mmCIF file of C-alpha atoms in Angstrom:
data_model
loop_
_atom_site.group_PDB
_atom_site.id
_atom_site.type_symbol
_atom_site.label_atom_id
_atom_site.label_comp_id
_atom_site.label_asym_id
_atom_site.label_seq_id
_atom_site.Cartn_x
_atom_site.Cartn_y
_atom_site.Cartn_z
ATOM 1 C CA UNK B 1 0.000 0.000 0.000
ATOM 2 C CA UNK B 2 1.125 3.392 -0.933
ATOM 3 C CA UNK B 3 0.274 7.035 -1.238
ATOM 4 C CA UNK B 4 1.656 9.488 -3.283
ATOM 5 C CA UNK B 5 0.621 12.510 -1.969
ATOM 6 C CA UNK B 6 3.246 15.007 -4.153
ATOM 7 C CA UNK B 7 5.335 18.181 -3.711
ATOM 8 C CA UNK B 8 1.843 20.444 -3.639
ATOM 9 C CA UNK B 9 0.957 18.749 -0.503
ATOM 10 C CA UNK B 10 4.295 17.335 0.811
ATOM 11 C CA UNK B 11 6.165 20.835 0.218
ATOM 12 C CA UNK B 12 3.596 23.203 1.901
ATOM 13 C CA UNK B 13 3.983 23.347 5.873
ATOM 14 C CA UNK B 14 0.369 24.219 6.374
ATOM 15 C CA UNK B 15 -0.872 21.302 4.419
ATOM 16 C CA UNK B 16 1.392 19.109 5.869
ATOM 17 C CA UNK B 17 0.526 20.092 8.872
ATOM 18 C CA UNK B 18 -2.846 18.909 9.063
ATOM 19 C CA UNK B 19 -2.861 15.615 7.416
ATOM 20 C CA UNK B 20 -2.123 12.623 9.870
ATOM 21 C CA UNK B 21 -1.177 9.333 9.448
ATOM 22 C CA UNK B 22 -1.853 5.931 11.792
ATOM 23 C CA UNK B 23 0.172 2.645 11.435
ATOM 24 C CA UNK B 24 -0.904 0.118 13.604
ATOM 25 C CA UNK B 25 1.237 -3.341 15.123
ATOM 26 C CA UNK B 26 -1.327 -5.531 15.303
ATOM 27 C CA UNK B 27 -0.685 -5.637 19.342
ATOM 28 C CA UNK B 28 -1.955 -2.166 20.438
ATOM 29 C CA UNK B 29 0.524 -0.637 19.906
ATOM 30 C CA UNK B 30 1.215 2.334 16.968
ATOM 31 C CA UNK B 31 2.887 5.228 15.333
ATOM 32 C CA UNK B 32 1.240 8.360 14.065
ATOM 33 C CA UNK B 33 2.300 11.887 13.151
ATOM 34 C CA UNK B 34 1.701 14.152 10.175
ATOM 35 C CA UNK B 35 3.172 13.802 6.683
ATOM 36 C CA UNK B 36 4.796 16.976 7.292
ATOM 37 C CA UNK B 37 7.181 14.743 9.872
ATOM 38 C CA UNK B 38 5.869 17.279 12.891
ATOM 39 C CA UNK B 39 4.617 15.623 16.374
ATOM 40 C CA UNK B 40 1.772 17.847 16.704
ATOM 41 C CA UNK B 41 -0.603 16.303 19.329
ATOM 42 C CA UNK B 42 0.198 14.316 22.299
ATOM 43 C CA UNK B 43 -0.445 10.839 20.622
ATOM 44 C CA UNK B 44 1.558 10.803 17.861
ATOM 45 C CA UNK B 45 5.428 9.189 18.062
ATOM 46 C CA UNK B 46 7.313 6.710 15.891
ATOM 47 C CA UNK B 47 6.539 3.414 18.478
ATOM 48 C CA UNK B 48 3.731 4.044 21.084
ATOM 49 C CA UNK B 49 4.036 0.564 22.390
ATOM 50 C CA UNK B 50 1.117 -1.377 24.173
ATOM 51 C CA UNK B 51 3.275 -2.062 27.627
ATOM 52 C CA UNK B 52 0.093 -2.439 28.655
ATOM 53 C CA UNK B 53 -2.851 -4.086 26.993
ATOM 54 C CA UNK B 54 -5.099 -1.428 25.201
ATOM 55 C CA UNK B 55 -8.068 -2.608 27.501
ATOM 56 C CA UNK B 56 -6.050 -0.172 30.170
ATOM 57 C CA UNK B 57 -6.011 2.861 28.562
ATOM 58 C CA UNK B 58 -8.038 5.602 29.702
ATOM 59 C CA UNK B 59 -10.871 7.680 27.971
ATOM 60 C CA UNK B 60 -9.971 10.955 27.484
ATOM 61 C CA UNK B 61 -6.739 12.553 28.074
ATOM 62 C CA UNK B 62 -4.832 12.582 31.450
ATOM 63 C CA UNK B 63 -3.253 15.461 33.347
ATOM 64 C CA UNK B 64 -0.452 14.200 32.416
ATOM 65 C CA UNK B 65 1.961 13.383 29.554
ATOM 66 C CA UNK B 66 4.522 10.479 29.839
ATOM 67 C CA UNK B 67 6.439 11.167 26.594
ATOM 68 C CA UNK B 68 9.647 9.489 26.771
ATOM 69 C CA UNK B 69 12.645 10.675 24.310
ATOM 70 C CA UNK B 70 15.020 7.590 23.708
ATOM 71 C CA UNK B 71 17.426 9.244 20.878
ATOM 72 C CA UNK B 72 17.367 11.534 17.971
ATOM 73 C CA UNK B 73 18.697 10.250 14.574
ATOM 74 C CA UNK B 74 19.631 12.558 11.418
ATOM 75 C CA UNK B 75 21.434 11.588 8.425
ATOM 76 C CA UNK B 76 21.843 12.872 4.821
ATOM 77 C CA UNK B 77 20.456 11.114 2.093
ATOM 78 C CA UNK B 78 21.232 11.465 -1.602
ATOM 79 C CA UNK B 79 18.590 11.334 -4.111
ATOM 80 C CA UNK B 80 17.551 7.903 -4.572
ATOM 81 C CA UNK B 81 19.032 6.771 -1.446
ATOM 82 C CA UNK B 82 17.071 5.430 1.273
ATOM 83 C CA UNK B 83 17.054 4.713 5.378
ATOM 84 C CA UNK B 84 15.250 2.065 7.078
ATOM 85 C CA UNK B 85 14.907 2.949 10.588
ATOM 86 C CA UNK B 86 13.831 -0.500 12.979
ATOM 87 C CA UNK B 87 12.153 0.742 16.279
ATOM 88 C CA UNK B 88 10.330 -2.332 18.100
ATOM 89 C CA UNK B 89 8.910 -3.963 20.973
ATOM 90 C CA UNK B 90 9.659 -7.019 19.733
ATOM 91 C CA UNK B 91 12.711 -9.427 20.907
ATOM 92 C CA UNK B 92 14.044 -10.105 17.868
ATOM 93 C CA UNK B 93 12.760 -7.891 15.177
ATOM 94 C CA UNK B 94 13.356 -8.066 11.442
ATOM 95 C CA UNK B 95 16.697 -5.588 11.222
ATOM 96 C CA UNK B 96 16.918 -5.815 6.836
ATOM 97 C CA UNK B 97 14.049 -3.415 5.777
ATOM 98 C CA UNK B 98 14.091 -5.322 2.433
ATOM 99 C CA UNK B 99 13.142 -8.661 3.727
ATOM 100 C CA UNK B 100 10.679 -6.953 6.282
ATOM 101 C CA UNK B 101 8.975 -4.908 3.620
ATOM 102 C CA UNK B 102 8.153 -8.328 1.786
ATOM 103 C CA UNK B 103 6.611 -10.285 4.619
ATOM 104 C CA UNK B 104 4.452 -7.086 5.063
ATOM 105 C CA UNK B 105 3.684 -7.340 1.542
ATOM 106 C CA UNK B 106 3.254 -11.118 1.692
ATOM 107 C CA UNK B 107 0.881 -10.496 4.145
ATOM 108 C CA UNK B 108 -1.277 -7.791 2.681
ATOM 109 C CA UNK B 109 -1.502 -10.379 -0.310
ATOM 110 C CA UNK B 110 -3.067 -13.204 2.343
ATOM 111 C CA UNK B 111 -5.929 -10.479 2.991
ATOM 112 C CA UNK B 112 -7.040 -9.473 -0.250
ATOM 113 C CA UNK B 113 -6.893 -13.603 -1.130
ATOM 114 C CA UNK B 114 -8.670 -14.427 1.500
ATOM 115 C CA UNK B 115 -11.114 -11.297 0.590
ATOM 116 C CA UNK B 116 -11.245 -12.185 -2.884
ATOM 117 C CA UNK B 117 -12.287 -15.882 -2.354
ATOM 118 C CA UNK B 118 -14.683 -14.830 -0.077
ATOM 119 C CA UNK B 119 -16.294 -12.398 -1.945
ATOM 120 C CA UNK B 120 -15.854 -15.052 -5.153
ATOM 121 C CA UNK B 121 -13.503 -12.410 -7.289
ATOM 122 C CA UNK B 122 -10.922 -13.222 -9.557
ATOM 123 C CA UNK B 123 -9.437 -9.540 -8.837
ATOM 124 C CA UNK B 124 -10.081 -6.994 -5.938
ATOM 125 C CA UNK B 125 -10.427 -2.978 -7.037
ATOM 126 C CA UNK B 126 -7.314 -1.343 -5.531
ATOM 127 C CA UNK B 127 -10.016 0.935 -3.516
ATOM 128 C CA UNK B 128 -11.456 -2.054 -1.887
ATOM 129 C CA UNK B 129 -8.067 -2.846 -1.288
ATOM 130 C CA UNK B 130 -7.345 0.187 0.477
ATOM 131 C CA UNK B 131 -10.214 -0.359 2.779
ATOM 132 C CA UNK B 132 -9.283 -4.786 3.635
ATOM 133 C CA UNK B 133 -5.858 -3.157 4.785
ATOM 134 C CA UNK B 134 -7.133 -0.574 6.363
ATOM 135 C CA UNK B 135 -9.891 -2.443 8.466
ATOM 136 C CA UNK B 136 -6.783 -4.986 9.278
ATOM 137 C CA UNK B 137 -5.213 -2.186 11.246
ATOM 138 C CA UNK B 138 -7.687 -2.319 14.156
ATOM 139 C CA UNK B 139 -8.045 -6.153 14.610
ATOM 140 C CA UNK B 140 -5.090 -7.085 16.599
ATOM 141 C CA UNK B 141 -3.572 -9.882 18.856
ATOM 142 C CA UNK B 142 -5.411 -10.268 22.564
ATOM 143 C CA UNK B 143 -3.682 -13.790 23.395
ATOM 144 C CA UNK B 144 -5.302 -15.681 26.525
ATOM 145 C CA UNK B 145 -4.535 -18.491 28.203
ATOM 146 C CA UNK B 146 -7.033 -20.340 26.905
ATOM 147 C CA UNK B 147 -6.542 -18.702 23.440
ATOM 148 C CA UNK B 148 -2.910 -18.262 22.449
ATOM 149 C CA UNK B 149 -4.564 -16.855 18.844
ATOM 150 C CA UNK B 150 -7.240 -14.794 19.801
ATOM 151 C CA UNK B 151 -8.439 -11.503 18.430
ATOM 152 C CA UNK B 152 -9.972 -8.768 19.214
ATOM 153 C CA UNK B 153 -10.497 -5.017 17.761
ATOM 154 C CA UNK B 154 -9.095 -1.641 18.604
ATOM 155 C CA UNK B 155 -11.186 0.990 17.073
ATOM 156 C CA UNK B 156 -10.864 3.686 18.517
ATOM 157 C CA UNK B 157 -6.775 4.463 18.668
ATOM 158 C CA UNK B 158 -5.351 6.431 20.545
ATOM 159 C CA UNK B 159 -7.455 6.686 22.977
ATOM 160 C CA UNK B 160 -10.370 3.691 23.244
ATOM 161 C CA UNK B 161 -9.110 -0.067 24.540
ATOM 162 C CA UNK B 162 -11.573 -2.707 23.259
ATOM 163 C CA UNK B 163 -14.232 -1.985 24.936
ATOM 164 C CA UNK B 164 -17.498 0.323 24.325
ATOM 165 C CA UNK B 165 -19.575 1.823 21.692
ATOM 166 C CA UNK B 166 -16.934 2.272 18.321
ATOM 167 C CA UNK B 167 -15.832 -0.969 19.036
ATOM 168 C CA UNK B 168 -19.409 -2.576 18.733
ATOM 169 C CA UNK B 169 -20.133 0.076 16.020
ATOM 170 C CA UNK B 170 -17.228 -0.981 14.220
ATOM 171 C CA UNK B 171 -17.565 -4.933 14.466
ATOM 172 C CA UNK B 172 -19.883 -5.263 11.337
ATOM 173 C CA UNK B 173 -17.407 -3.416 8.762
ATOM 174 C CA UNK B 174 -14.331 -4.998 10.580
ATOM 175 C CA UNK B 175 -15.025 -8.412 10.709
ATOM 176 C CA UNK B 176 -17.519 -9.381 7.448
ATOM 177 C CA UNK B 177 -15.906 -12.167 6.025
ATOM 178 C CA UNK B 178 -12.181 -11.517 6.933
ATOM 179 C CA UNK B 179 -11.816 -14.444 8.498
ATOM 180 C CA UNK B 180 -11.818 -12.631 12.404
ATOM 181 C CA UNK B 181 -14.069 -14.322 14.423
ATOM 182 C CA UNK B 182 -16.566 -12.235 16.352
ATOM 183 C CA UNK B 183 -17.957 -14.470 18.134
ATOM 184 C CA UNK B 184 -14.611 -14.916 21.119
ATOM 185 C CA UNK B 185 -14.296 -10.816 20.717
ATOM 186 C CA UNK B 186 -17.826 -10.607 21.840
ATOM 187 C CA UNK B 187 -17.977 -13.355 24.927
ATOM 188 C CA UNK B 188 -14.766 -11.540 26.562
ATOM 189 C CA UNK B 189 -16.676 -8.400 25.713
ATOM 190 C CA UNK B 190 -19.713 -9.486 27.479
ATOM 191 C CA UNK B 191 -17.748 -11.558 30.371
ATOM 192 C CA UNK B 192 -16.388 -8.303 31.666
ATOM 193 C CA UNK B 193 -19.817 -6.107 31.664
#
């Protein structure tokens, strides 16, 4: 997936400015930030990491901030050159960009497939594309004891754990024959009310 969003928007600071983007781990935890590169609200940060599961966070914003500055990186790049930049919860993480960049691919490719044979299409319009990836970002691992696998969604990031009204607003669109099973989501959902 890819956007080209060119100089016109890109190369004007206002613009910039107020367009945001949202990358999700599938575990809770995210990056955001505006395509002009500026942190411009609380939330956004290259790794906000679920320490804690997303059911703990709070509605609303606290008194306080907890932003924590771990290093700051510059370099120079020459046309055509390029920088991957690994920043992860994980043990072991992927560290070649290359290799990582194809598994994410490989993976987007396992959605629209399992979309497409769903749906009983030969080919999948890059717009409902857009919108199978996008819907992916908010389903993420909840792992149990009982159910090293299970699911559950996230839709209301930063802010919203799994819990409440855009969550059960958003369980239709998010989970219509994708293959994420409802069903668990909505017995924790219920065991906890």
């Amino acid at each position: 997936m890819s956007n080209d969003l060119g100089r016109e928007i890109c190369g004007n600071l206002p613009t910039g400015e107020s367009r945001e983007w949202l990358v999700t781990n599938g575990i809770g935890g995210y990056a955001s930030g505006t395509i002009a590169g500026l942190v411009t609200r609380r939330y956004h940060g290259l790794l906000i990491a679920a320490l804690k599961l997303p059911l703990n966070r709070n509605r609303g914003l606290s008194d306080r901030e907890d932003h924590l500055h771990v290093a700051t990186f510059e370099t120079q790049l020459k046309v055509g050159e390029s920088l991957t930049l690994v920043v992860s919860t994980e043990e072991h993480p992927e560290l070649d960009g290359n290799t990582a960049l194809d598994a994410h691919y490989q993976y987007q490719q396992q959605l629209i497939n399992r979309w497409d044979a769903a749906h009983n299409l030969k080919t999948t319009p890059s717009w409902i594309r857009q919108l199978v990836w996008a819907a992916d970002q908010f389903i993420v691992n909840r792992p149990l004891a009982d159910a090293p696998d299970d699911k559950t969604i996230i839709a209301g990031y930063p802010w919203f754990g799994d819990w409440g009204p855009d969550t059960m607003i958003s369980l239709p669109g998010l989970t219509k024959k994708n293959g994420f099973q409802a069903p668990s989501f909505l017995r924790r959902l219920l065991s906890r009310v």
